Amino acid sequence: MDITFEHVSYIYQENSPFAHKALDDLSFHIPSGSFVAVIGHTGSGKSTLIQHLNGLVRPTHGKVSIGDFQLAKGMKPKNIKELRSKVGIVFQYPEHQLFEETVAKDIAFGPANFGVSEREIQRRIKEIIPMVGLSEELLTRSPFDLSGGQMRRVAIAGVLAVKPEILVLDEPTAGLDPRGQKDIMDMFYTLHQKQHLTTVMVTHSMEDAAKYADHILIMNKGKKYMEGAPKDILIQEEALNAVHLDVPEIIAFMHHFEKKFGVELPFENQTPKQLAKQIQQLIGGRLRNE
Amino acid sequence: MNNMMIIGQYVPGNSIIHRLDPRTKITVIFFFVVFVFFANSFWSYALLTVFAAVSVIASRVPVRYIAKGLTPIWFLIVFTFLLHLIVTKEGQVAFEIFSWKIYTGGIAQGIAISMRFFLLIVVTSLLTLTTTPIEITDAIEEMLAPLKKVKFPVHELALMMSISLRFIPTLMQETDKISKAQASRGVDFRTGPLKERIKAVVPLLVPLFVSAFKRAEELAMAMEARGYQGGEGRSKLRELRIGKIDVLIYILFICVVAGLFLLRS
């Protein structure tokens, strides 16, 4: 499903001394099937943005379209539940939303609310549990007996069990150890490709943005600051530093390398391995020339 | 989250009311609440209303904001008014609706009681609107200090109060967050039959309790780690002081009370 924002503004507590503009005339378009990273400093409006994606909040001004669904001020769409079944949001620290007696019941909670049959739910649980890296023995345990990382996976499984077409991730790896971060991100990426999802990920990690996203949206003070392909956006060191963001380590390295050796190394979403090979060839070529 | 609730919400400012010693505010408001019940004539209500209005204006809290904050309470005020209107059978019959006689006494009583209610709420919410929770608990601790002599745990009580006040916004945020997460998982908190809506609260309450307990444990540990050992020998960052404005306000308030008793019928 395509996602389109047209001049969207959102004001918290309008008409009060606490009025606060979280989004300011924001327009962008995300085609179906993209993996978008939304990046921005704390308070740049990222979290407010994603709450527009399944109608948790409606824009104060402007219009949001998700597929055939439209959200605007004062509109009360009856099919909001249908929208929510198509847009799955994994909130920050999603383990805080667990409440059922057993892991299986908690995963079943979402799909049951959206009217999925019991048999289908059981089938989905069997399918999802290995996908998120849990074992089936955990299904009968209480979610509160699990470790933090396991709880996070259960919560993610609960969102995936609804089978959304758009997957929204709000800093999905915050607070996990490096290994867990990599596992979870790889899992989301595989899922994104296999199930042809549209993925919107809020993140602070420029590394993750460089590695997974095919489109990047940089937010600053509720406004769109930059938008484009990672290879065009992530190399703009000065522009990024101006909004308290760093370039990914690999690009920082490439910039240093260029300065030191006077060789241009264009960024094309290389992995460190590919970059090493490139440099090897470069040096090898030089040695041969000399 | 909740755009309508202002009770317990502090509006930063630097007005006279903001700068008053919190003890002054609490004392004056306490006695105002008591004396509201002594008002029984038009002019006595008028006097108290003027006092409340002047306080609101002096606090520089936007009136529209206070009015909006009262929305959940309007229902109670209107309900009280209607109840008195229907039940009171004093004075003459003013008019009849559906063969039910409405008496003039009922109208007067209804207006008086709902006015009383309205004044109480406006003035008490002014306290929390212009005083930080920390100031309020400091003031209460000071005012209850004499009770320490009879081994009453004043400091602990004040601490309990400030902790619970401190965590109201946190819990509200948490509620907002969890209810949004569950709404995304298809819970419908707003529509549907009552039974379903009550059931919908469980996925909200369980995580809320879990996180509240966890937070309490963490707080207790953090306090102990920083050497907290109760009120004994503990000094204060902000000492409360009664200033000139406070004395002035006391005098003004005593005049208002005197006026109130003169205007009583």
Coordinates of C-alpha atoms in Angstrom, one line a residue:
Chain A
M1 CA 0.0 0.0 0.0
D2 CA 1.2 3.5 -0.9
I3 CA 1.6 6.0 1.9
T4 CA 1.1 9.7 1.1
F5 CA 1.3 12.7 3.3
E6 CA -0.1 16.0 1.9
H7 CA 0.8 19.1 3.9
V8 CA 0.2 17.4 7.2
S9 CA 0.5 19.3 10.4
Y10 CA -0.2 18.0 13.9
I11 CA -0.6 20.2 16.9
Y12 CA -0.7 18.7 20.4
Q13 CA -3.1 20.3 22.9
E14 CA -4.2 22.9 20.4
N15 CA -5.6 26.1 22.1
S16 CA -3.8 25.6 25.4
P17 CA -0.7 27.0 26.9
F18 CA 0.9 23.7 26.1
A19 CA 0.2 23.8 22.4
H20 CA 3.0 22.2 20.5
K21 CA 3.5 21.7 16.8
A22 CA 4.8 18.2 16.3
L23 CA 4.4 18.0 12.6
D24 CA 4.7 21.1 10.3
D25 CA 3.5 21.0 6.7
L26 CA 4.9 17.6 6.0
S27 CA 4.5 16.1 2.5
F28 CA 6.0 12.9 1.2
H29 CA 5.2 9.8 -0.8
I30 CA 6.2 6.2 0.0
P31 CA 5.6 3.8 -2.8
S32 CA 4.3 0.3 -2.0
G33 CA 7.1 -2.1 -1.1
S34 CA 9.7 0.4 0.0
F35 CA 11.8 0.1 3.1
V36 CA 11.9 3.6 4.5
A37 CA 14.1 4.8 7.4
V38 CA 12.8 7.9 9.2
I39 CA 15.6 9.6 11.0
G40 CA 15.7 12.6 13.3
H41 CA 16.8 14.0 16.5
T42 CA 14.7 13.5 19.6
G43 CA 11.5 15.6 19.4
S44 CA 11.7 15.9 15.6
G45 CA 8.2 14.4 15.2
K46 CA 9.0 10.9 14.2
S47 CA 6.8 9.2 16.7
T48 CA 3.9 11.5 15.8
L49 CA 4.4 10.7 12.2
I50 CA 4.0 7.0 12.6
Q51 CA 0.9 7.4 14.7
H52 CA -0.7 8.9 11.7
L53 CA -0.1 5.7 9.7
N54 CA -2.9 3.7 11.4
G55 CA -5.2 6.5 12.5
L56 CA -4.2 6.7 16.1
V57 CA -4.0 10.4 15.6
R58 CA -5.6 12.4 12.8
P59 CA -3.8 15.4 11.2
T60 CA -4.7 18.8 12.5
H61 CA -4.2 20.1 8.9
G62 CA -3.7 18.3 5.7
K63 CA -4.4 14.8 4.5
V64 CA -2.9 11.3 5.0
S65 CA -3.6 8.5 2.5
I66 CA -2.7 4.9 3.2
G67 CA -3.7 2.8 0.2
D68 CA -7.4 3.5 -0.2
F69 CA -7.8 4.8 3.3
Q70 CA -7.9 8.6 3.9
L71 CA -7.3 10.4 7.1
A72 CA -8.0 14.1 7.7
K73 CA -9.2 16.4 10.4
G74 CA -12.8 15.7 11.6
M75 CA -13.2 12.6 9.5
K76 CA -14.4 9.6 11.3
P77 CA -13.7 6.7 9.1
K78 CA -15.7 3.6 10.0
N79 CA -13.1 1.2 8.6
I80 CA -10.4 2.3 11.0
K81 CA -10.2 -1.2 12.3
E82 CA -9.6 -2.5 8.8
L83 CA -6.8 0.0 8.4
R84 CA -5.2 -1.1 11.7
S85 CA -5.3 -4.7 10.6
K86 CA -3.3 -3.7 7.5
V87 CA -0.8 -1.5 9.3
G88 CA 1.1 -3.2 12.1
I89 CA 3.0 -0.9 14.4
V90 CA 5.8 -2.2 16.6
F91 CA 6.1 0.5 19.2
Q92 CA 9.2 1.5 21.1
Y93 CA 9.8 -1.1 23.8
P94 CA 6.9 -3.2 22.6
E95 CA 7.4 -5.7 25.5
H96 CA 5.5 -3.2 27.6
Q97 CA 2.3 -4.1 25.9
L98 CA 2.3 -7.8 26.9
F99 CA -0.5 -8.7 29.3
E100 CA -1.8 -12.2 28.7
E101 CA -1.3 -15.3 30.8
T102 CA 0.7 -17.2 28.2
V103 CA 2.8 -16.2 25.3
A104 CA 0.5 -18.0 22.9
K105 CA -2.5 -16.1 24.1
D106 CA -0.6 -12.8 23.8
I107 CA 0.4 -13.5 20.2
A108 CA -3.2 -14.5 19.4
F109 CA -4.6 -11.3 20.9
G110 CA -4.2 -9.1 17.8
P111 CA -5.5 -11.5 15.2
A112 CA -8.4 -12.5 17.4
N113 CA -9.4 -8.9 17.7
F114 CA -9.4 -8.6 13.9
G115 CA -11.6 -11.7 13.5
V116 CA -9.1 -14.2 12.4
S117 CA -10.3 -17.8 13.0
E118 CA -8.8 -19.8 15.9
R119 CA -7.4 -22.4 13.5
E120 CA -5.7 -19.8 11.3
I121 CA -4.3 -18.2 14.4
Q122 CA -2.7 -21.4 15.6
R123 CA -1.2 -21.9 12.2
R124 CA 0.2 -18.4 12.2
I125 CA 1.7 -18.8 15.6
K126 CA 3.5 -22.0 14.5
E127 CA 4.8 -20.1 11.5
I128 CA 5.9 -17.0 13.3
I129 CA 7.5 -18.4 16.4
P130 CA 10.7 -19.7 14.6
M131 CA 10.7 -16.6 12.5
V132 CA 11.2 -14.3 15.5
G133 CA 13.7 -16.8 17.0
L134 CA 11.7 -18.2 19.8
S135 CA 11.1 -21.9 20.6
E136 CA 7.7 -23.5 20.9
E137 CA 8.2 -24.5 24.5
L138 CA 7.8 -20.8 25.5
L139 CA 4.2 -20.7 24.2
T140 CA 2.7 -22.0 27.4
R141 CA 4.9 -19.8 29.6
S142 CA 3.9 -16.4 31.1
P143 CA 5.4 -13.6 29.1
F144 CA 6.5 -12.0 32.3
D145 CA 8.8 -14.9 33.1
L146 CA 10.8 -14.3 29.9
S147 CA 14.0 -12.3 29.5
G148 CA 13.8 -8.8 28.0
G149 CA 14.9 -9.9 24.6
Q150 CA 12.4 -12.8 24.5
M151 CA 9.6 -10.5 25.6
R152 CA 10.5 -8.1 22.7
R153 CA 10.3 -11.1 20.3
V154 CA 6.9 -12.2 21.7
A155 CA 5.6 -8.6 21.3
I156 CA 6.9 -8.4 17.7
A157 CA 5.3 -11.8 17.0
G158 CA 2.0 -10.4 18.3
V159 CA 2.1 -7.7 15.7
L160 CA 3.3 -9.9 12.9
A161 CA 0.5 -12.4 13.6
V162 CA -2.0 -9.9 12.2
K163 CA -0.2 -10.2 8.9
P164 CA 0.0 -6.5 8.1
E165 CA 0.8 -5.1 4.7
I166 CA 2.6 -2.1 6.1
L167 CA 5.0 -2.7 9.0
V168 CA 5.9 0.3 11.1
L169 CA 8.9 -0.1 13.5
D170 CA 9.7 2.5 16.1
E171 CA 13.3 2.0 17.1
P172 CA 12.8 -1.8 17.2
T173 CA 16.3 -2.5 18.5
A174 CA 16.5 0.1 21.3
G175 CA 17.9 -1.5 24.5
L176 CA 18.9 -4.8 22.9
D177 CA 22.5 -6.2 22.9
P178 CA 24.4 -5.9 19.6
R179 CA 23.7 -9.5 18.7
G180 CA 20.0 -9.2 19.4
Q181 CA 19.9 -6.0 17.4
K182 CA 21.4 -7.7 14.3
D183 CA 19.1 -10.7 14.6
I184 CA 16.0 -8.6 14.9
M185 CA 16.9 -6.3 12.1
D186 CA 17.8 -9.2 9.8
M187 CA 14.5 -10.8 10.7
F188 CA 12.6 -7.7 9.7
Y189 CA 14.5 -7.4 6.5
T190 CA 13.9 -10.9 5.4
L191 CA 10.2 -10.5 6.2
H192 CA 10.1 -7.3 4.3
Q193 CA 11.5 -9.0 1.2
K194 CA 9.6 -12.3 1.5
Q195 CA 6.2 -10.9 2.2
H196 CA 6.5 -7.8 0.0
L197 CA 5.8 -5.5 2.9
T198 CA 6.1 -1.7 3.0
T199 CA 8.3 -1.0 5.9
V200 CA 8.7 2.3 7.8
M201 CA 11.4 2.3 10.4
V202 CA 12.1 5.0 12.9
T203 CA 15.7 4.8 13.9
H204 CA 18.6 6.6 15.4
S205 CA 21.1 4.2 13.8
M206 CA 22.6 5.6 10.6
E207 CA 24.2 2.2 10.2
D208 CA 20.8 0.4 10.1
A209 CA 19.5 3.1 7.7
A210 CA 22.4 2.6 5.4
K211 CA 22.2 -1.2 5.5
Y212 CA 18.4 -1.8 5.2
A213 CA 16.6 1.2 3.8
D214 CA 16.1 2.0 0.2
H215 CA 14.6 5.4 1.0
I216 CA 15.5 7.9 3.8
L217 CA 13.4 10.6 5.3
I218 CA 15.2 13.0 7.7
M219 CA 13.0 15.0 10.0
N220 CA 13.9 18.1 11.9
K221 CA 11.5 20.1 14.2
G222 CA 8.4 18.5 12.6
K223 CA 9.5 19.4 9.1
K224 CA 11.0 17.3 6.3
Y225 CA 14.7 18.1 6.3
M226 CA 15.9 15.8 3.6
E227 CA 14.5 12.9 1.6
G228 CA 16.0 10.5 -1.0
A229 CA 18.0 7.4 -1.6
P230 CA 20.6 6.4 1.1
K231 CA 23.6 6.9 -1.3
D232 CA 22.5 10.5 -1.9
I233 CA 21.5 11.4 1.7
L234 CA 23.9 9.7 3.9
I235 CA 27.1 11.2 2.4
Q236 CA 26.0 14.8 3.2
E237 CA 28.1 15.1 6.3
E238 CA 27.6 18.9 6.9
A239 CA 23.9 18.9 6.3
L240 CA 23.5 15.9 8.7
N241 CA 25.7 17.4 11.4
A242 CA 23.6 20.5 11.3
V243 CA 20.7 18.5 12.7
H244 CA 22.8 16.6 15.2
L245 CA 23.2 13.5 13.0
D246 CA 26.3 11.7 12.0
V247 CA 27.1 9.9 8.8
P248 CA 27.4 6.1 9.1
E249 CA 30.8 4.9 10.1
I250 CA 31.5 3.4 6.8
I251 CA 31.0 6.8 5.1
A252 CA 33.0 8.6 7.7
F253 CA 35.8 6.2 6.9
M254 CA 35.4 6.7 3.2
H255 CA 35.6 10.5 3.7
H256 CA 38.7 10.2 5.7
F257 CA 40.2 7.8 3.1
E258 CA 39.5 10.3 0.3
K259 CA 41.1 13.1 2.2
K260 CA 44.1 11.2 3.1
F261 CA 44.8 9.5 -0.2
G262 CA 43.1 11.8 -2.6
V263 CA 41.1 9.1 -4.2
E264 CA 37.4 9.3 -4.9
L265 CA 35.4 6.4 -3.4
P266 CA 31.7 6.8 -4.4
F267 CA 29.3 5.4 -1.9
E268 CA 27.0 2.8 -3.4
N269 CA 25.6 1.1 -0.3
Q270 CA 28.7 -1.1 0.0
T271 CA 29.1 -3.4 2.9
P272 CA 32.4 -3.2 4.7
K273 CA 33.5 -6.3 2.9
Q274 CA 32.8 -4.9 -0.5
L275 CA 34.6 -1.7 0.4
A276 CA 37.6 -3.6 1.6
K277 CA 37.7 -5.4 -1.7
Q278 CA 37.4 -2.1 -3.6
I279 CA 40.3 -0.6 -1.6
Q280 CA 42.3 -3.7 -2.1
Q281 CA 41.9 -3.4 -5.9
L282 CA 42.7 0.3 -5.7
I283 CA 45.9 -0.3 -3.8
G284 CA 46.8 -3.3 -5.9
G285 CA 46.3 -1.3 -9.1
R286 CA 48.6 1.4 -7.8
L287 CA 51.3 -1.0 -6.7
R288 CA 51.3 -2.5 -10.2
N289 CA 51.5 0.9 -11.8
E290 CA 54.5 1.9 -9.8
Chain B
M1 CA -2.7 12.9 25.9
N2 CA -5.8 13.9 27.7
N3 CA -6.6 17.3 26.4
M4 CA -9.4 17.9 28.9
M5 CA -7.9 17.1 32.2
I6 CA -6.3 20.0 33.9
I7 CA -6.6 18.9 37.5
G8 CA -3.1 18.5 38.8
Q9 CA -1.6 20.2 35.8
Y10 CA 0.8 23.1 36.5
V11 CA 0.9 26.1 34.2
P12 CA 4.3 27.7 34.5
G13 CA 4.1 31.5 35.1
N14 CA 5.4 34.3 37.2
S15 CA 2.2 36.0 38.3
I16 CA 1.4 37.2 41.9
I17 CA -0.4 34.0 42.5
H18 CA 2.5 31.9 41.3
R19 CA 4.9 33.7 43.5
L20 CA 2.8 33.4 46.7
D21 CA 4.1 31.2 49.4
P22 CA 2.3 27.8 48.8
R23 CA 1.3 27.8 52.5
T24 CA -0.6 31.0 51.9
K25 CA -2.3 29.6 48.9
I26 CA -3.3 26.4 50.7
T27 CA -4.6 28.2 53.8
V28 CA -6.6 30.7 51.8
I29 CA -8.0 28.1 49.6
F30 CA -8.8 25.8 52.5
F31 CA -10.8 28.6 54.2
F32 CA -12.4 29.7 51.0
V33 CA -13.7 26.2 50.6
V34 CA -15.1 26.3 54.1
F35 CA -16.6 29.8 53.8
V36 CA -18.2 29.0 50.4
F37 CA -20.7 27.0 52.5
F38 CA -21.6 30.0 54.6
A39 CA -22.7 32.0 51.6
N40 CA -26.5 32.2 51.4
S41 CA -27.5 35.4 49.7
F42 CA -27.1 36.8 46.3
W43 CA -24.5 39.4 47.4
S44 CA -22.5 37.0 49.4
Y45 CA -22.2 34.7 46.4
A46 CA -21.3 37.8 44.3
L47 CA -18.5 38.7 46.6
L48 CA -17.0 35.2 46.5
T49 CA -17.4 35.1 42.7
V50 CA -15.5 38.4 42.4
F51 CA -12.8 37.1 44.7
A52 CA -12.5 33.9 42.6
A53 CA -12.6 35.9 39.3
V54 CA -9.9 38.4 40.5
S55 CA -7.7 35.4 41.6
V56 CA -8.1 33.8 38.2
I57 CA -7.2 37.1 36.4
A58 CA -4.2 37.7 38.7
S59 CA -2.9 34.2 38.0
R60 CA -2.7 35.0 34.2
V61 CA -3.7 31.4 33.5
P62 CA -5.8 31.8 30.2
V63 CA -9.5 31.7 31.1
R64 CA -10.3 29.7 28.1
Y65 CA -7.9 27.1 29.3
I66 CA -9.5 26.9 32.7
A67 CA -13.0 26.7 31.1
K68 CA -11.9 23.9 28.9
G69 CA -10.4 22.1 31.9
L70 CA -13.8 22.2 33.6
T71 CA -15.5 20.3 30.8
P72 CA -15.6 17.0 32.6
I73 CA -17.1 18.7 35.6
W74 CA -19.8 20.6 33.8
F75 CA -21.9 17.5 33.8
L76 CA -21.8 17.3 37.6
I77 CA -22.7 21.0 37.9
V78 CA -25.6 20.7 35.6
F79 CA -26.8 17.5 37.2
T80 CA -26.7 19.2 40.7
F81 CA -28.7 22.1 39.3
L82 CA -31.4 19.9 37.7
L83 CA -31.6 17.8 40.8
H84 CA -32.3 20.8 43.0
L85 CA -34.6 22.2 40.4
I86 CA -36.8 19.1 40.4
V87 CA -36.7 18.1 44.1
T88 CA -36.9 21.3 46.0
K89 CA -40.5 22.3 46.8
E90 CA -40.2 25.8 48.4
G91 CA -41.5 29.2 47.3
Q92 CA -44.1 29.6 44.6
V93 CA -44.7 27.5 41.5
A94 CA -42.7 29.2 38.8
F95 CA -43.9 27.0 35.9
E96 CA -44.8 23.4 35.0
I97 CA -43.1 21.0 32.7
F98 CA -44.9 17.7 31.9
S99 CA -47.2 18.4 34.9
W100 CA -44.2 18.6 37.2
K101 CA -44.2 21.8 39.3
I102 CA -41.0 23.8 39.3
Y103 CA -40.8 26.1 42.3
T104 CA -38.9 29.4 42.5
G105 CA -37.2 28.0 45.6
G106 CA -35.9 25.2 43.5
I107 CA -34.5 27.5 40.9
A108 CA -32.7 29.6 43.5
Q109 CA -31.4 26.6 45.3
G110 CA -30.2 25.0 42.1
I111 CA -28.3 28.1 41.1
A112 CA -26.8 28.6 44.5
I113 CA -25.6 25.0 44.9
S114 CA -24.2 24.7 41.4
M115 CA -22.5 28.1 41.9
R116 CA -21.0 26.8 45.1
F117 CA -19.7 23.8 43.3
F118 CA -18.3 25.9 40.4
L119 CA -16.5 28.2 42.8
L120 CA -15.0 25.3 44.8
I121 CA -13.6 23.7 41.6
V122 CA -12.3 26.9 40.0
V123 CA -10.5 28.0 43.2
T124 CA -9.0 24.6 44.1
S125 CA -7.9 24.0 40.5
L126 CA -6.2 27.4 40.7
L127 CA -4.0 26.0 43.4
T128 CA -2.6 23.2 41.3
L129 CA -2.5 25.4 38.2
T130 CA -0.2 27.9 39.8
T131 CA 1.8 25.7 42.3
T132 CA 4.2 23.0 41.4
P133 CA 3.5 19.7 43.2
I134 CA 6.8 20.0 44.9
E135 CA 5.8 23.3 46.4
I136 CA 2.5 21.9 47.6
T137 CA 4.1 19.0 49.4
D138 CA 6.8 21.2 50.9
A139 CA 4.0 23.4 52.2
I140 CA 2.1 20.5 53.6
E141 CA 5.2 19.1 55.3
E142 CA 5.8 22.5 56.9
M143 CA 2.2 22.9 58.0
L144 CA 2.0 19.5 59.5
A145 CA 5.4 19.8 61.2
P146 CA 3.9 20.2 64.7
L147 CA 2.4 16.7 64.4
K148 CA 5.9 15.3 64.5
K149 CA 5.8 15.7 68.2
V150 CA 3.1 13.0 68.4
K151 CA 5.2 10.7 66.2
F152 CA 3.1 11.3 63.1
P153 CA 5.3 10.5 60.0
V154 CA 5.0 13.9 58.4
H155 CA 8.0 13.6 56.2
E156 CA 7.1 10.1 54.9
L157 CA 3.6 11.3 54.2
A158 CA 4.9 14.3 52.2
L159 CA 7.3 12.1 50.4
M160 CA 4.5 9.7 49.5
M161 CA 2.5 12.6 48.2
S162 CA 5.3 14.1 46.1
I163 CA 6.1 10.7 44.6
S164 CA 2.5 10.0 43.7
L165 CA 2.1 13.5 42.2
R166 CA 5.4 13.1 40.4
F167 CA 4.2 9.9 38.7
I168 CA 0.8 11.0 37.6
P169 CA 2.1 12.4 34.3
T170 CA 4.4 9.4 33.9
L171 CA 1.5 7.0 34.3
M172 CA -0.7 9.1 32.0
Q173 CA 2.0 8.9 29.3
E174 CA 2.3 5.2 30.0
T175 CA -1.5 4.7 29.7
D176 CA -1.5 6.7 26.4
K177 CA 1.4 4.6 25.1
I178 CA -0.1 1.3 26.0
S179 CA -3.6 2.1 24.9
K180 CA -2.2 3.2 21.5
A181 CA -0.2 -0.1 21.2
Q182 CA -3.3 -2.1 22.1
A183 CA -5.5 0.0 19.8
S184 CA -3.1 -0.9 17.0
R185 CA -3.6 -4.6 17.9
G186 CA -7.3 -4.1 17.3
V187 CA -8.7 -3.2 20.7
D188 CA -11.6 -0.8 20.5
F189 CA -11.8 1.3 23.7
R190 CA -14.5 3.7 22.5
T191 CA -17.3 1.9 20.8
G192 CA -19.1 -1.4 21.2
P193 CA -21.3 -2.8 24.0
L194 CA -20.4 -1.9 27.6
K195 CA -19.3 -5.4 28.4
E196 CA -16.8 -5.5 25.6
R197 CA -15.5 -2.1 26.6
I198 CA -14.9 -3.2 30.2
K199 CA -13.1 -6.3 28.9
A200 CA -11.0 -4.0 26.7
V201 CA -9.5 -2.4 29.8
V202 CA -7.7 -5.6 30.9
P203 CA -5.0 -5.3 28.2
L204 CA -4.4 -1.7 29.4
L205 CA -4.4 -2.3 33.2
V206 CA -2.1 -5.3 33.4
P207 CA 0.8 -3.7 31.6
L208 CA 0.2 -0.5 33.5
F209 CA 0.4 -2.3 36.9
V210 CA 3.4 -4.3 35.8
S211 CA 5.4 -1.2 34.8
A212 CA 4.2 0.8 37.9
F213 CA 5.6 -1.9 40.2
K214 CA 8.8 -2.2 38.3
R215 CA 9.2 1.6 38.4
A216 CA 8.5 1.7 42.2
E217 CA 11.2 -0.9 42.8
E218 CA 13.7 1.0 40.6
L219 CA 12.9 4.2 42.4
A220 CA 13.4 2.7 45.8
M221 CA 16.7 1.3 44.8
A222 CA 17.9 4.6 43.3
M223 CA 16.9 6.4 46.5
E224 CA 18.7 4.0 48.7
A225 CA 21.8 4.1 46.4
R226 CA 21.9 7.9 47.0
G227 CA 21.8 7.5 50.7
Y228 CA 18.1 8.3 51.4
Q229 CA 17.3 7.6 55.1
G230 CA 14.1 9.5 55.8
G231 CA 13.5 13.0 57.0
E232 CA 15.9 13.0 59.9
G233 CA 18.5 15.7 59.4
R234 CA 17.5 16.3 55.8
S235 CA 18.0 19.9 54.5
K236 CA 15.9 21.7 51.9
L237 CA 17.0 23.3 48.6
R238 CA 14.1 25.7 48.7
E239 CA 13.2 27.3 52.0
L240 CA 9.6 28.6 52.1
R241 CA 9.3 32.2 53.2
I242 CA 6.3 34.3 54.0
G243 CA 6.7 37.6 52.2
K244 CA 4.9 41.0 52.0
I245 CA 2.5 39.9 49.3
D246 CA 1.5 36.9 51.5
V247 CA 0.6 39.2 54.4
L248 CA -1.3 41.4 52.0
I249 CA -3.3 38.5 50.7
Y250 CA -4.1 37.3 54.2
I251 CA -5.5 40.7 55.1
L252 CA -7.4 40.9 51.8
F253 CA -8.9 37.5 52.4
I254 CA -9.9 38.3 56.0
C255 CA -11.7 41.4 54.6
V256 CA -13.5 39.2 52.1
V257 CA -14.6 36.8 54.8
A258 CA -15.7 39.7 57.0
G259 CA -17.7 41.1 54.0
L260 CA -19.2 37.7 53.5
F261 CA -20.6 37.5 57.0
L262 CA -22.0 41.1 56.6
L263 CA -23.7 40.2 53.3
R264 CA -25.2 37.0 54.7
S265 CA -28.9 37.1 55.1

